PDB file of C-alpha atoms in Angstrom:
ATOM      1  CA  MET A 238     -13.885  -3.240 -19.565  1.00 43.00           C
ATOM      2  CA  SER A 239     -16.543  -5.529 -20.994  1.00 45.00           C
ATOM      3  CA  VAL A 240     -17.605  -8.673 -19.170  1.00 46.00           C
ATOM      4  CA  PRO A 241     -16.058 -11.735 -20.862  1.00 49.00           C
ATOM      5  CA  ARG A 242     -18.502 -14.236 -22.255  1.00 55.00           C
ATOM      6  CA  SER A 243     -18.397 -17.901 -21.270  1.00 56.00           C
ATOM      7  CA  GLU A 244     -19.550 -20.903 -23.246  1.00 58.00           C
ATOM      8  CA  PHE A 245     -20.806 -22.517 -20.046  1.00 58.00           C
ATOM      9  CA  THR A 246     -22.485 -20.959 -17.022  1.00 64.00           C
ATOM     10  CA  ILE A 247     -21.736 -21.848 -13.412  1.00 64.00           C
ATOM     11  CA  ALA A 248     -24.651 -21.904 -11.001  1.00 67.00           C
ATOM     12  CA  ASP A 249     -24.670 -19.925  -7.748  1.00 70.00           C
ATOM     13  CA  THR A 250     -21.706 -17.684  -8.604  1.00 77.00           C
ATOM     14  CA  TYR A 251     -21.304 -14.402  -6.738  1.00 83.00           C
ATOM     15  CA  PRO A 252     -21.961 -11.447  -9.102  1.00 85.00           C
ATOM     16  CA  TYR A 253     -18.800  -9.310  -9.099  1.00 88.00           C
ATOM     17  CA  ASP A 254     -18.718  -5.964 -10.914  1.00 89.00           C
ATOM     18  CA  ARG A 255     -16.250  -6.334 -13.829  1.00 87.00           C
ATOM     19  CA  GLN A 256     -16.857  -3.024 -15.575  1.00 89.00           C
ATOM     20  CA  SER A 257     -13.469  -1.693 -14.401  1.00 89.00           C
ATOM     21  CA  PRO A 258     -10.589  -2.893 -12.206  1.00 86.00           C
ATOM     22  CA  VAL A 259     -11.509  -0.447  -9.438  1.00 87.00           C
ATOM     23  CA  ARG A 260     -15.150  -1.543  -9.387  1.00 92.00           C
ATOM     24  CA  TRP A 261     -14.072  -5.179  -9.464  1.00 90.00           C
ATOM     25  CA  ILE A 262     -11.840  -4.738  -6.398  1.00 90.00           C
ATOM     26  CA  THR A 263     -14.562  -2.716  -4.671  1.00 91.00           C
ATOM     27  CA  SER A 264     -17.170  -5.426  -5.283  1.00 92.00           C
ATOM     28  CA  HIS A 265     -14.834  -8.001  -3.738  1.00 92.00           C
ATOM     29  CA  ILE A 266     -14.247  -5.815  -0.674  1.00 93.00           C
ATOM     30  CA  LEU A 267     -17.941  -4.973  -0.210  1.00 92.00           C
ATOM     31  CA  ARG A 268     -18.771  -8.675  -0.103  1.00 93.00           C
ATOM     32  CA  TYR A 269     -17.584  -8.438   3.519  1.00 94.00           C
ATOM     33  CA  PRO A 270     -18.848  -4.973   4.583  1.00 94.00           C
ATOM     34  CA  ILE A 271     -18.150  -5.412   8.309  1.00 96.00           C
ATOM     35  CA  LEU A 272     -14.388  -5.826   7.855  1.00 94.00           C
ATOM     36  CA  PRO A 273     -13.727  -2.536   5.971  1.00 93.00           C
ATOM     37  CA  ILE A 274     -15.971  -0.654   8.418  1.00 95.00           C
ATOM     38  CA  VAL A 275     -14.047  -2.066  11.394  1.00 95.00           C
ATOM     39  CA  PHE A 276     -10.767  -1.248   9.646  1.00 94.00           C
ATOM     40  CA  VAL A 277     -11.712   2.390   8.993  1.00 92.00           C
ATOM     41  CA  LEU A 278     -13.035   2.937  12.529  1.00 94.00           C
ATOM     42  CA  THR A 279      -9.956   1.419  14.164  1.00 94.00           C
ATOM     43  CA  THR A 280      -7.701   3.427  11.833  1.00 92.00           C
ATOM     44  CA  ILE A 281      -9.406   6.607  13.017  1.00 92.00           C
ATOM     45  CA  GLY A 282      -8.966   5.407  16.593  1.00 92.00           C
ATOM     46  CA  MET A 283      -5.246   4.820  15.986  1.00 91.00           C
ATOM     47  CA  ALA A 284      -4.756   8.277  14.502  1.00 89.00           C
ATOM     48  CA  VAL A 285      -6.655   9.960  17.348  1.00 91.00           C
ATOM     49  CA  SER A 286      -4.788   7.964  20.012  1.00 92.00           C
ATOM     50  CA  GLN A 287      -1.438   8.837  18.439  1.00 89.00           C
ATOM     51  CA  SER A 288      -2.286  12.533  18.364  1.00 90.00           C
ATOM     52  CA  LEU A 289      -3.590  12.457  21.940  1.00 90.00           C
ATOM     53  CA  ALA A 290      -0.378  10.775  23.075  1.00 89.00           C
ATOM     54  CA  ALA A 291       1.665  13.583  21.521  1.00 89.00           C
ATOM     55  CA  VAL A 292      -0.526  16.209  23.219  1.00 89.00           C
ATOM     56  CA  MET A 293      -0.279  14.443  26.582  1.00 88.00           C
ATOM     57  CA  VAL A 294       3.532  14.177  26.339  1.00 87.00           C
ATOM     58  CA  GLY A 295       3.753  17.921  25.676  1.00 88.00           C
ATOM     59  CA  ARG A 296       1.482  18.711  28.608  1.00 84.00           C
ATOM     60  CA  THR A 297       3.572  16.440  30.834  1.00 84.00           C
ATOM     61  CA  PHE A 298       6.671  18.501  30.028  1.00 84.00           C
ATOM     62  CA  ASP A 299       4.791  21.706  30.823  1.00 83.00           C
ATOM     63  CA  THR A 300       3.665  20.143  34.105  1.00 81.00           C
ATOM     64  CA  VAL A 301       7.260  19.376  35.082  1.00 81.00           C
ATOM     65  CA  ILE A 302       8.536  22.832  34.035  1.00 82.00           C
ATOM     66  CA  ASN A 303       5.787  24.589  35.973  1.00 80.00           C
ATOM     67  CA  GLY A 304       6.832  22.722  39.118  1.00 75.00           C
ATOM     68  CA  ALA A 305       3.623  20.778  39.597  1.00 68.00           C
ATOM     69  CA  GLY A 306       3.314  18.133  42.284  1.00 68.00           C
ATOM     70  CA  LEU A 307       3.726  14.394  41.948  1.00 76.00           C
ATOM     71  CA  THR A 308      -0.039  13.907  41.758  1.00 78.00           C
ATOM     72  CA  GLN A 309      -0.418  16.006  38.609  1.00 78.00           C
ATOM     73  CA  LEU A 310       2.675  14.411  37.110  1.00 77.00           C
ATOM     74  CA  GLY A 311       1.300  10.952  37.815  1.00 81.00           C
ATOM     75  CA  ILE A 312      -2.050  11.802  36.223  1.00 82.00           C
ATOM     76  CA  ALA A 313      -0.337  13.177  33.119  1.00 79.00           C
ATOM     77  CA  SER A 314       1.839  10.062  32.847  1.00 81.00           C
ATOM     78  CA  LEU A 315      -1.193   7.773  33.178  1.00 87.00           C
ATOM     79  CA  LEU A 316      -2.945   9.671  30.392  1.00 86.00           C
ATOM     80  CA  VAL A 317       0.067   9.107  28.126  1.00 85.00           C
ATOM     81  CA  VAL A 318       0.035   5.393  28.968  1.00 88.00           C
ATOM     82  CA  ALA A 319      -3.715   5.221  28.319  1.00 90.00           C
ATOM     83  CA  ALA A 320      -3.317   6.887  24.923  1.00 89.00           C
ATOM     84  CA  TYR A 321      -0.613   4.431  23.841  1.00 89.00           C
ATOM     85  CA  PHE A 322      -2.585   1.506  25.259  1.00 93.00           C
ATOM     86  CA  GLY A 323      -5.580   2.597  23.181  1.00 92.00           C
ATOM     87  CA  TYR A 324      -3.351   2.869  20.108  1.00 91.00           C
ATOM     88  CA  GLY A 325      -2.082  -0.674  20.635  1.00 92.00           C
ATOM     89  CA  ALA A 326      -5.586  -2.086  21.086  1.00 94.00           C
ATOM     90  CA  PHE A 327      -6.861  -0.360  17.955  1.00 94.00           C
ATOM     91  CA  ASP A 328      -3.776  -1.528  16.052  1.00 91.00           C
ATOM     92  CA  ILE A 329      -4.407  -5.198  16.893  1.00 94.00           C
ATOM     93  CA  ILE A 330      -8.019  -5.084  15.729  1.00 95.00           C
ATOM     94  CA  ASN A 331      -7.041  -2.999  12.693  1.00 93.00           C
ATOM     95  CA  SER A 332      -4.372  -5.444  11.536  1.00 91.00           C
ATOM     96  CA  LEU A 333      -6.655  -8.430  12.065  1.00 93.00           C
ATOM     97  CA  ALA A 334      -9.500  -6.885  10.040  1.00 94.00           C
ATOM     98  CA  ILE A 335      -7.406  -5.870   7.021  1.00 94.00           C
ATOM     99  CA  ARG A 336      -5.465  -9.147   6.876  1.00 93.00           C
ATOM    100  CA  VAL A 337      -8.591 -11.282   7.071  1.00 94.00           C
ATOM    101  CA  LEU A 338     -10.163  -9.132   4.356  1.00 94.00           C
ATOM    102  CA  ALA A 339      -7.083  -9.508   2.129  1.00 93.00           C
ATOM    103  CA  GLN A 340      -7.050 -13.290   2.549  1.00 92.00           C
ATOM    104  CA  ARG A 341     -10.742 -13.559   1.707  1.00 93.00           C
ATOM    105  CA  VAL A 342     -10.402 -11.345  -1.368  1.00 93.00           C
ATOM    106  CA  GLU A 343      -7.469 -13.463  -2.592  1.00 90.00           C
ATOM    107  CA  ARG A 344      -9.446 -16.655  -2.028  1.00 91.00           C
ATOM    108  CA  ASP A 345     -12.509 -15.296  -3.819  1.00 92.00           C
ATOM    109  CA  ALA A 346     -10.466 -13.898  -6.716  1.00 90.00           C
ATOM    110  CA  ARG A 347      -8.775 -17.259  -7.262  1.00 88.00           C
ATOM    111  CA  ALA A 348     -12.121 -19.064  -7.090  1.00 87.00           C
ATOM    112  CA  GLU A 349     -13.617 -16.563  -9.532  1.00 87.00           C
ATOM    113  CA  LEU A 350     -10.741 -17.145 -11.944  1.00 84.00           C
ATOM    114  CA  TYR A 351     -11.104 -20.922 -11.702  1.00 83.00           C
ATOM    115  CA  LEU A 352     -14.839 -20.708 -12.353  1.00 82.00           C
ATOM    116  CA  SER A 353     -14.219 -18.389 -15.291  1.00 81.00           C
ATOM    117  CA  LEU A 354     -11.731 -20.853 -16.782  1.00 80.00           C
ATOM    118  CA  LEU A 355     -14.183 -23.719 -16.308  1.00 78.00           C
ATOM    119  CA  GLY A 356     -16.752 -21.792 -18.290  1.00 77.00           C
ATOM    120  CA  LYS A 357     -14.446 -21.268 -21.268  1.00 79.00           C
ATOM    121  CA  SER A 358     -14.460 -23.468 -24.340  1.00 74.00           C
ATOM    122  CA  GLN A 359     -11.701 -25.839 -25.425  1.00 75.00           C
ATOM    123  CA  THR A 360     -10.926 -23.438 -28.271  1.00 76.00           C
ATOM    124  CA  PHE A 361     -10.156 -20.721 -25.740  1.00 78.00           C
ATOM    125  CA  HIS A 362      -7.882 -22.978 -23.693  1.00 69.00           C
ATOM    126  CA  SER A 363      -6.033 -24.204 -26.773  1.00 72.00           C
ATOM    127  CA  ARG A 364      -5.094 -20.595 -27.566  1.00 74.00           C
ATOM    128  CA  GLN A 365      -3.722 -19.843 -24.102  1.00 72.00           C
ATOM    129  CA  ARG A 366      -0.246 -20.490 -22.747  1.00 69.00           C
ATOM    130  CA  VAL A 367      -0.443 -22.748 -19.713  1.00 66.00           C
ATOM    131  CA  GLY A 368       2.442 -21.008 -17.972  1.00 64.00           C
ATOM    132  CA  ASP A 369       0.805 -17.624 -18.384  1.00 67.00           C
ATOM    133  CA  LEU A 370      -2.431 -18.906 -16.851  1.00 71.00           C
ATOM    134  CA  MET A 371      -0.466 -20.381 -13.946  1.00 70.00           C
ATOM    135  CA  ALA A 372       1.210 -17.002 -13.388  1.00 66.00           C
ATOM    136  CA  ARG A 373      -2.225 -15.369 -13.168  1.00 71.00           C
ATOM    137  CA  VAL A 374      -3.599 -18.009 -10.794  1.00 72.00           C
ATOM    138  CA  THR A 375      -0.602 -17.922  -8.441  1.00 70.00           C
ATOM    139  CA  ASN A 376       1.499 -14.765  -8.408  1.00 72.00           C
ATOM    140  CA  ASP A 377      -1.031 -12.290  -9.782  1.00 76.00           C
ATOM    141  CA  VAL A 378      -3.769 -13.401  -7.388  1.00 81.00           C
ATOM    142  CA  GLN A 379      -1.285 -13.021  -4.534  1.00 81.00           C
ATOM    143  CA  GLN A 380      -0.716  -9.476  -5.755  1.00 81.00           C
ATOM    144  CA  VAL A 381      -4.438  -8.859  -5.149  1.00 85.00           C
ATOM    145  CA  ASN A 382      -3.840  -9.900  -1.539  1.00 86.00           C
ATOM    146  CA  GLN A 383      -0.976  -7.416  -1.253  1.00 84.00           C
ATOM    147  CA  LEU A 384      -3.126  -4.764  -2.912  1.00 85.00           C
ATOM    148  CA  ILE A 385      -5.570  -4.993  -0.016  1.00 89.00           C
ATOM    149  CA  SER A 386      -2.926  -5.491   2.667  1.00 82.00           C
ATOM    150  CA  PRO A 387      -0.641  -3.656   2.958  1.00 79.00           C
ATOM    151  CA  ALA A 388      -1.248  -1.341  -0.045  1.00 80.00           C
ATOM    152  CA  LEU A 389      -4.851  -0.103   0.357  1.00 83.00           C
ATOM    153  CA  GLY A 390      -4.664  -0.522   4.122  1.00 85.00           C
ATOM    154  CA  SER A 391      -1.510   1.582   4.370  1.00 81.00           C
ATOM    155  CA  MET A 392      -2.935   4.179   1.991  1.00 83.00           C
ATOM    156  CA  THR A 393      -6.068   4.553   4.141  1.00 86.00           C
ATOM    157  CA  GLU A 394      -3.967   4.774   7.303  1.00 84.00           C
ATOM    158  CA  SER A 395      -1.689   7.313   5.626  1.00 81.00           C
ATOM    159  CA  LEU A 396      -4.628   9.521   4.665  1.00 83.00           C
ATOM    160  CA  LEU A 397      -6.037   9.543   8.179  1.00 83.00           C
ATOM    161  CA  THR A 398      -2.540   9.955   9.634  1.00 80.00           C
ATOM    162  CA  LEU A 399      -2.301  13.155   7.594  1.00 83.00           C
ATOM    163  CA  ILE A 400      -5.724  14.548   8.489  1.00 88.00           C
ATOM    164  CA  VAL A 401      -5.945  13.948  12.259  1.00 88.00           C
ATOM    165  CA  PRO A 402      -2.509  15.439  13.159  1.00 89.00           C
ATOM    166  CA  LEU A 403      -3.260  18.528  11.067  1.00 90.00           C
ATOM    167  CA  ILE A 404      -6.492  19.062  12.988  1.00 91.00           C
ATOM    168  CA  THR A 405      -4.602  18.617  16.261  1.00 91.00           C
ATOM    169  CA  ILE A 406      -1.902  21.092  15.177  1.00 92.00           C
ATOM    170  CA  ALA A 407      -4.599  23.618  14.319  1.00 91.00           C
ATOM    171  CA  THR A 408      -5.951  23.351  17.877  1.00 90.00           C
ATOM    172  CA  ILE A 409      -2.509  24.366  19.209  1.00 91.00           C
ATOM    173  CA  ARG A 410      -1.994  27.302  16.873  1.00 91.00           C
ATOM    174  CA  VAL A 411      -3.283  27.799  13.334  1.00 93.00           C
ATOM    175  CA  ASP A 412      -0.124  29.371  11.906  1.00 91.00           C
ATOM    176  CA  LEU A 413       1.773  26.174  12.777  1.00 93.00           C
ATOM    177  CA  LEU A 414       0.003  24.618   9.777  1.00 93.00           C
ATOM    178  CA  LEU A 415       2.154  26.659   7.383  1.00 93.00           C
ATOM    179  CA  VAL A 416       5.035  24.178   7.006  1.00 93.00           C
ATOM    180  CA  PRO A 417       2.875  20.989   7.069  1.00 93.00           C
ATOM    181  CA  ILE A 418       0.583  22.367   4.349  1.00 93.00           C
ATOM    182  CA  LEU A 419       3.538  23.384   2.192  1.00 94.00           C
ATOM    183  CA  PHE A 420       4.941  19.884   2.681  1.00 92.00           C
ATOM    184  CA  LEU A 421       1.643  18.240   1.705  1.00 91.00           C
ATOM    185  CA  VAL A 422       1.403  20.307  -1.484  1.00 93.00           C
ATOM    186  CA  SER A 423       4.963  19.433  -2.516  1.00 94.00           C
ATOM    187  CA  PHE A 424       4.352  15.823  -1.419  1.00 91.00           C
ATOM    188  CA  ALA A 425       1.291  15.541  -3.681  1.00 89.00           C
ATOM    189  CA  ILE A 426       3.194  16.960  -6.673  1.00 93.00           C
ATOM    190  CA  ALA A 427       6.194  14.669  -6.110  1.00 91.00           C
ATOM    191  CA  LEU A 428       3.935  11.654  -5.603  1.00 89.00           C
ATOM    192  CA  GLN A 429       2.070  12.346  -8.845  1.00 90.00           C
ATOM    193  CA  ARG A 430       5.371  12.556 -10.717  1.00 90.00           C
ATOM    194  CA  TYR A 431       6.527   9.329  -9.073  1.00 90.00           C
ATOM    195  CA  ASN A 432       3.361   7.487 -10.132  1.00 88.00           C
ATOM    196  CA  ILE A 433       3.621   8.715 -13.714  1.00 89.00           C
ATOM    197  CA  GLU A 434       7.139   7.278 -13.942  1.00 90.00           C
ATOM    198  CA  LEU A 435       6.265   4.087 -12.100  1.00 88.00           C
ATOM    199  CA  ARG A 436       3.061   3.101 -13.923  1.00 87.00           C
ATOM    200  CA  PRO A 437       4.544   1.887 -17.260  1.00 89.00           C
ATOM    201  CA  VAL A 438       7.495   0.210 -15.524  1.00 89.00           C
ATOM    202  CA  ALA A 439       5.271  -1.700 -13.080  1.00 84.00           C
ATOM    203  CA  GLY A 440       3.012  -2.882 -15.914  1.00 83.00           C
ATOM    204  CA  ALA A 441       5.957  -4.007 -18.016  1.00 87.00           C
ATOM    205  CA  LEU A 442       7.439  -5.828 -15.009  1.00 86.00           C
ATOM    206  CA  ARG A 443       4.271  -7.898 -14.549  1.00 78.00           C
ATOM    207  CA  ALA A 444       4.172  -8.645 -18.287  1.00 82.00           C
ATOM    208  CA  ARG A 445       7.812  -9.807 -18.273  1.00 86.00           C
ATOM    209  CA  PHE A 446       7.085 -12.078 -15.326  1.00 80.00           C
ATOM    210  CA  GLY A 447       4.125 -13.666 -17.127  1.00 74.00           C
ATOM    211  CA  THR A 448       6.201 -14.256 -20.256  1.00 80.00           C
ATOM    212  CA  MET A 449       9.073 -15.801 -18.299  1.00 83.00           C
ATOM    213  CA  ASN A 450       6.783 -18.023 -16.254  1.00 75.00           C
ATOM    214  CA  ALA A 451       4.808 -19.137 -19.324  1.00 73.00           C
ATOM    215  CA  GLY A 452       7.909 -20.143 -21.256  1.00 77.00           C
ATOM    216  CA  LEU A 453       9.385 -22.039 -18.317  1.00 77.00           C
ATOM    217  CA  ALA A 454       6.155 -23.937 -17.546  1.00 73.00           C
ATOM    218  CA  GLU A 455       5.700 -24.956 -21.172  1.00 75.00           C
ATOM    219  CA  ALA A 456       9.314 -26.122 -21.477  1.00 78.00           C
ATOM    220  CA  ILE A 457       8.989 -28.253 -18.331  1.00 79.00           C
ATOM    221  CA  ALA A 458       5.600 -29.657 -19.331  1.00 73.00           C
ATOM    222  CA  GLY A 459       6.903 -30.580 -22.779  1.00 77.00           C
ATOM    223  CA  ILE A 460      10.359 -31.707 -21.681  1.00 81.00           C
ATOM    224  CA  GLU A 461      10.079 -34.958 -23.635  1.00 77.00           C
ATOM    225  CA  VAL A 462       9.419 -33.060 -26.861  1.00 74.00           C
ATOM    226  CA  VAL A 463      12.272 -30.663 -26.088  1.00 74.00           C
ATOM    227  CA  LYS A 464      14.672 -33.544 -25.547  1.00 79.00           C
ATOM    228  CA  GLY A 465      13.335 -35.419 -28.555  1.00 79.00           C
ATOM    229  CA  PHE A 466      14.184 -32.525 -30.865  1.00 77.00           C
ATOM    230  CA  ALA A 467      17.393 -31.642 -28.982  1.00 79.00           C
ATOM    231  CA  GLN A 468      16.145 -28.139 -28.142  1.00 81.00           C
ATOM    232  CA  GLU A 469      17.582 -27.942 -24.620  1.00 84.00           C
ATOM    233  CA  ILE A 470      20.120 -25.264 -25.538  1.00 86.00           C
ATOM    234  CA  ASP A 471      17.514 -23.162 -27.370  1.00 86.00           C
ATOM    235  CA  GLU A 472      15.067 -23.413 -24.468  1.00 83.00           C
ATOM    236  CA  GLU A 473      17.785 -22.458 -22.007  1.00 86.00           C
ATOM    237  CA  ARG A 474      18.759 -19.505 -24.173  1.00 89.00           C
ATOM    238  CA  ARG A 475      15.109 -18.418 -24.419  1.00 88.00           C
ATOM    239  CA  PHE A 476      14.624 -18.661 -20.653  1.00 87.00           C
ATOM    240  CA  ARG A 477      17.801 -16.688 -19.998  1.00 90.00           C
ATOM    241  CA  LYS A 478      16.573 -13.936 -22.306  1.00 91.00           C
ATOM    242  CA  HIS A 479      13.209 -13.766 -20.516  1.00 88.00           C
ATOM    243  CA  ALA A 480      14.924 -13.787 -17.103  1.00 88.00           C
ATOM    244  CA  HIS A 481      17.276 -10.989 -18.183  1.00 91.00           C
ATOM    245  CA  ASP A 482      14.324  -8.942 -19.457  1.00 90.00           C
ATOM    246  CA  TYR A 483      12.563  -9.407 -16.131  1.00 88.00           C
ATOM    247  CA  ARG A 484      15.750  -8.517 -14.231  1.00 91.00           C
ATOM    248  CA  ASP A 485      16.305  -5.383 -16.320  1.00 91.00           C
ATOM    249  CA  MET A 486      12.754  -4.222 -15.700  1.00 90.00           C
ATOM    250  CA  PHE A 487      13.119  -4.963 -11.988  1.00 89.00           C
ATOM    251  CA  VAL A 488      16.280  -2.846 -11.887  1.00 91.00           C
ATOM    252  CA  ARG A 489      14.492  -0.090 -13.777  1.00 91.00           C
ATOM    253  CA  GLU A 490      11.702  -0.112 -11.202  1.00 87.00           C
ATOM    254  CA  GLY A 491      14.343   0.197  -8.492  1.00 88.00           C
ATOM    255  CA  GLN A 492      15.833   3.200 -10.288  1.00 90.00           C
ATOM    256  CA  VAL A 493      12.426   4.894 -10.327  1.00 88.00           C
ATOM    257  CA  GLU A 494      11.963   4.170  -6.613  1.00 85.00           C
ATOM    258  CA  ALA A 495      15.462   5.527  -5.901  1.00 87.00           C
ATOM    259  CA  ARG A 496      14.320   8.914  -7.230  1.00 88.00           C
ATOM    260  CA  TYR A 497      11.510   9.053  -4.661  1.00 89.00           C
ATOM    261  CA  LEU A 498      11.624  12.710  -3.569  1.00 90.00           C
ATOM    262  CA  PRO A 499       9.024  12.882  -0.737  1.00 90.00           C
ATOM    263  CA  LEU A 500      11.540  11.553   1.817  1.00 88.00           C
ATOM    264  CA  LEU A 501      13.846  14.463   1.023  1.00 91.00           C
ATOM    265  CA  LEU A 502      10.933  16.881   1.196  1.00 93.00           C
ATOM    266  CA  TYR A 503       9.936  15.481   4.578  1.00 92.00           C
ATOM    267  CA  GLY A 504      13.436  16.070   5.971  1.00 92.00           C
ATOM    268  CA  ILE A 505      13.350  19.666   4.766  1.00 94.00           C
ATOM    269  CA  ALA A 506       9.884  20.127   6.275  1.00 94.00           C
ATOM    270  CA  VAL A 507      11.039  18.841   9.678  1.00 94.00           C
ATOM    271  CA  GLY A 508      13.902  21.351   9.732  1.00 94.00           C
ATOM    272  CA  LEU A 509      11.678  24.257   8.713  1.00 95.00           C
ATOM    273  CA  ALA A 510       8.954  23.267  11.180  1.00 94.00           C
ATOM    274  CA  PHE A 511      11.436  23.041  14.059  1.00 94.00           C
ATOM    275  CA  GLY A 512      12.804  26.454  13.184  1.00 94.00           C
ATOM    276  CA  HIS A 513       9.291  27.907  13.020  1.00 94.00           C
ATOM    277  CA  ALA A 514       8.355  26.375  16.386  1.00 93.00           C
ATOM    278  CA  LEU A 515      11.532  27.686  18.047  1.00 93.00           C
ATOM    279  CA  TYR A 516      10.894  31.166  16.661  1.00 93.00           C
ATOM    280  CA  LEU A 517       7.391  31.167  18.171  1.00 93.00           C
ATOM    281  CA  TYR A 518       8.822  29.868  21.458  1.00 92.00           C
ATOM    282  CA  LEU A 519      11.361  32.708  21.597  1.00 93.00           C
ATOM    283  CA  GLN A 520       8.510  35.130  20.946  1.00 92.00           C
ATOM    284  CA  GLY A 521       6.739  33.688  23.983  1.00 89.00           C
ATOM    285  CA  VAL A 522       3.846  32.374  21.896  1.00 91.00           C
ATOM    286  CA  LEU A 523       4.478  28.650  22.469  1.00 91.00           C
ATOM    287  CA  SER A 524       5.507  26.711  25.547  1.00 91.00           C
ATOM    288  CA  VAL A 525       8.135  23.978  25.612  1.00 91.00           C
ATOM    289  CA  GLY A 526       5.412  21.328  25.805  1.00 90.00           C
ATOM    290  CA  GLN A 527       3.632  22.747  22.773  1.00 92.00           C
ATOM    291  CA  VAL A 528       6.879  22.699  20.775  1.00 93.00           C
ATOM    292  CA  ILE A 529       7.382  19.038  21.718  1.00 92.00           C
ATOM    293  CA  THR A 530       3.775  18.231  20.838  1.00 93.00           C
ATOM    294  CA  TYR A 531       4.104  19.966  17.479  1.00 93.00           C
ATOM    295  CA  MET A 532       7.269  18.064  16.544  1.00 93.00           C
ATOM    296  CA  ALA A 533       5.746  14.761  17.711  1.00 91.00           C
ATOM    297  CA  LEU A 534       2.690  15.390  15.538  1.00 91.00           C
ATOM    298  CA  LEU A 535       4.933  16.258  12.615  1.00 90.00           C
ATOM    299  CA  GLU A 536       6.750  12.944  13.126  1.00 88.00           C
ATOM    300  CA  THR A 537       3.473  11.119  12.384  1.00 86.00           C
ATOM    301  CA  LEU A 538       3.641  12.505   8.833  1.00 85.00           C
ATOM    302  CA  ARG A 539       6.683  10.304   8.270  1.00 86.00           C
ATOM    303  CA  PHE A 540       4.483   7.189   8.123  1.00 81.00           C
ATOM    304  CA  PRO A 541       2.589   8.079   4.905  1.00 81.00           C
ATOM    305  CA  THR A 542       5.790   9.449   3.366  1.00 84.00           C
ATOM    306  CA  VAL A 543       7.723   6.205   3.839  1.00 81.00           C
ATOM    307  CA  PHE A 544       4.902   3.781   3.086  1.00 77.00           C
ATOM    308  CA  SER A 545       3.905   5.543  -0.142  1.00 78.00           C
ATOM    309  CA  LEU A 546       7.211   4.379  -1.627  1.00 75.00           C
ATOM    310  CA  PHE A 547       6.123   0.723  -1.395  1.00 73.00           C
ATOM    311  CA  THR A 548       2.344   1.112  -1.423  1.00 75.00           C
ATOM    312  CA  PHE A 549       2.022   2.681  -4.860  1.00 73.00           C
ATOM    313  CA  SER A 550       4.407   0.138  -6.357  1.00 72.00           C
ATOM    314  CA  VAL A 551       1.989  -2.639  -5.351  1.00 70.00           C
ATOM    315  CA  ILE A 552      -1.058  -0.642  -6.446  1.00 73.00           C
ATOM    316  CA  GLN A 553       0.435  -0.002  -9.874  1.00 66.00           C
TER     317      GLN A 553
END
């Protein structure tokens, strides 16, 4: 993507990388390097705390089954509380960092767009539809906010939520990774198929919104001309057509999301994993606590599965 030329230059503008959309977003995020670093570190802390909580719960059950005293039971319970307390603390800092970053990126993107428009010539502005520009300045810039939070934030959390539990499962018993790995492979294939179907629909949906908003803004701005030429009925008919097009594309996006297969795959994986864990328990390989820990760790995989349904829609 080439950098657009301006007739006028604005002094003291921040140099964003506009060679591609990804590099443009990255340059906005890296303007505040502390916030993404804090977000990643606290996300790792959340994933580790969640996995430790699952391990501690399993060990607590083993402590009770083995007939341990109240002292050991109390220590195990305190460790579970500490793990969840750490998760909550990391979650607060994590949410604060990503939301502040999203707000700053939205603010900077809107300011960048305003400065870019100020640098354009009158010829450029005369060729643009005012309503379309307003759609970019308002709704589309807000989409950038949602791209950072929750989309990119949830995607980063989902990735780490997948990695840390798998490492923890491997520390219990390596062959327990069989079902989670099979799920992740099928999840990746289903997610790729979902994105291929969603990409053109999401792009068309944004285009329909811009067209509808542009036509409405121009009709309202030129209402005197519309009334003067008795074009109210034609303008209403045109707006209805644009609104119906936007509605149809919105429904089509919903149909694509309704065919989101990873949730079904996750349910199948939970059943297979529980059966595998019970088989190993009957063989005397796993304890009751380890079975509980394994299923609790598998439950953490539900987060990326559910959030991917909404996250990739915003990213597209």
